[in-house]
Amino acid sequence: MLLLTSTSDLVRLTTSAAASTIEVHTSYIDVSGSTITPGRTNTLIATATTTTIVASPAAATQRNVKAIYVTNNSSGTNCTVAVSHTDGTNAIELMQFVLLPGENLGYREDG
């Protein structure tokens, strides 16, 4: 389980190369009191950069990240991708992989 519990929490993806397209899908639920709201984000990345892939929740809301999928759709460029969580002060790398063209990585809360 990956929780974002403050308005400063984020999940970011860092890419090492300008691949033609790194495709990212994230799914999550927001919990505010007794209200549960599902959400998702699709992100395309074409440069070596750090990109927010799961934004901070609203105040008084907890965001539970259910899944993260990252695909290297380049036809010929390897790309190192690193997923990190930040609380606004400390950025912690959760995982890092080299994705060959056509490869993907997946994180699901159930393993």
Coordinates of C-alpha atoms in Angstrom, one line a residue:
M1 CA 0.0 0.0 0.0
L2 CA 1.3 3.4 -0.9
L3 CA -0.4 6.3 1.0
L4 CA -0.4 10.0 0.3
T5 CA -1.6 11.5 3.6
S6 CA -0.8 15.2 3.3
T7 CA -1.1 18.0 0.8
S8 CA 2.7 17.8 0.3
D9 CA 2.9 14.1 -0.6
L10 CA 3.6 13.2 -4.2
V11 CA 4.7 10.2 -6.3
R12 CA 7.2 11.1 -9.0
L13 CA 8.9 9.3 -11.9
T14 CA 12.4 10.2 -13.0
T15 CA 13.4 9.2 -16.5
S16 CA 17.1 9.0 -17.6
A17 CA 16.7 9.4 -21.3
A18 CA 14.6 11.1 -24.0
A19 CA 12.8 8.0 -25.2
S20 CA 10.1 8.5 -27.7
T21 CA 7.4 7.9 -25.1
I22 CA 7.3 6.6 -21.6
E23 CA 3.6 5.9 -20.8
V24 CA 2.5 5.9 -17.2
H25 CA -0.9 4.9 -15.7
T26 CA -1.8 5.3 -12.1
S27 CA -4.9 4.3 -10.2
Y28 CA -5.9 5.4 -6.7
I29 CA -8.7 6.0 -4.3
D30 CA -9.3 9.1 -2.2
V31 CA -10.8 8.7 1.3
S32 CA -12.3 11.7 3.0
G33 CA -14.4 10.7 6.0
S34 CA -16.8 8.1 4.8
T35 CA -16.5 9.2 1.1
I36 CA -14.4 7.0 -1.2
T37 CA -13.7 8.4 -4.7
P38 CA -11.7 6.5 -7.3
G39 CA -9.3 8.2 -9.6
R40 CA -6.6 7.7 -12.2
T41 CA -4.0 9.6 -14.2
N42 CA -2.4 8.9 -17.6
T43 CA 0.9 10.6 -18.3
L44 CA 3.1 10.7 -21.4
I45 CA 6.8 11.5 -20.9
A46 CA 9.2 12.2 -23.8
T47 CA 12.3 13.8 -22.1
A48 CA 14.8 13.0 -19.4
T49 CA 13.0 14.6 -16.4
T50 CA 11.2 14.2 -13.1
T51 CA 7.4 14.1 -13.5
T52 CA 4.6 14.0 -10.8
I53 CA 2.6 10.9 -11.6
V54 CA 0.3 10.9 -8.6
A55 CA -0.6 14.4 -7.3
S56 CA -1.2 15.4 -3.7
P57 CA -4.6 14.7 -2.2
A58 CA -6.9 17.6 -1.1
A59 CA -6.8 18.7 2.6
A60 CA -8.5 16.2 5.0
T61 CA -8.1 13.4 2.3
Q62 CA -5.9 10.3 2.1
R63 CA -4.9 9.0 -1.3
N64 CA -4.3 5.2 -1.5
V65 CA -2.3 4.4 -4.7
K66 CA -3.6 1.1 -6.0
A67 CA -1.4 0.7 -9.1
I68 CA 1.4 2.2 -11.1
Y69 CA 2.2 1.0 -14.6
V70 CA 5.2 2.3 -16.7
T71 CA 5.9 1.3 -20.3
N72 CA 8.8 2.2 -22.5
N73 CA 7.2 2.6 -26.0
S74 CA 10.4 3.6 -27.6
S75 CA 11.5 1.5 -30.6
G76 CA 15.2 1.7 -29.7
T77 CA 16.1 3.6 -26.6
N78 CA 16.6 2.1 -23.1
C79 CA 15.4 4.2 -20.2
T80 CA 16.1 4.0 -16.5
V81 CA 13.0 4.9 -14.6
A82 CA 12.8 5.6 -10.8
V83 CA 9.6 5.9 -8.8
S84 CA 9.9 8.0 -5.6
H85 CA 7.6 9.3 -2.9
T86 CA 8.1 12.7 -1.4
D87 CA 6.5 14.2 1.7
G88 CA 7.5 17.7 0.6
T89 CA 10.8 17.5 2.4
N90 CA 12.3 14.0 1.9
A91 CA 12.2 12.2 -1.4
I92 CA 12.6 8.4 -1.0
E93 CA 13.2 6.2 -4.0
L94 CA 10.8 3.2 -4.0
M95 CA 12.1 1.4 -7.1
Q96 CA 14.3 1.8 -10.1
F97 CA 14.5 -0.2 -13.3
V98 CA 16.1 -0.1 -16.7
L99 CA 13.3 -0.5 -19.2
L100 CA 14.3 -1.8 -22.6
P101 CA 12.1 -0.8 -25.6
G102 CA 8.7 -2.4 -25.2
E103 CA 9.2 -3.4 -21.6
N104 CA 7.1 -2.2 -18.7
L105 CA 7.0 -2.3 -14.9
G106 CA 4.0 -2.7 -12.7
Y107 CA 3.2 -1.9 -9.0
R108 CA 0.0 -3.1 -7.5
E109 CA -0.9 -2.8 -3.9
D110 CA -1.5 -6.6 -3.7
G111 CA 2.0 -7.4 -5.1

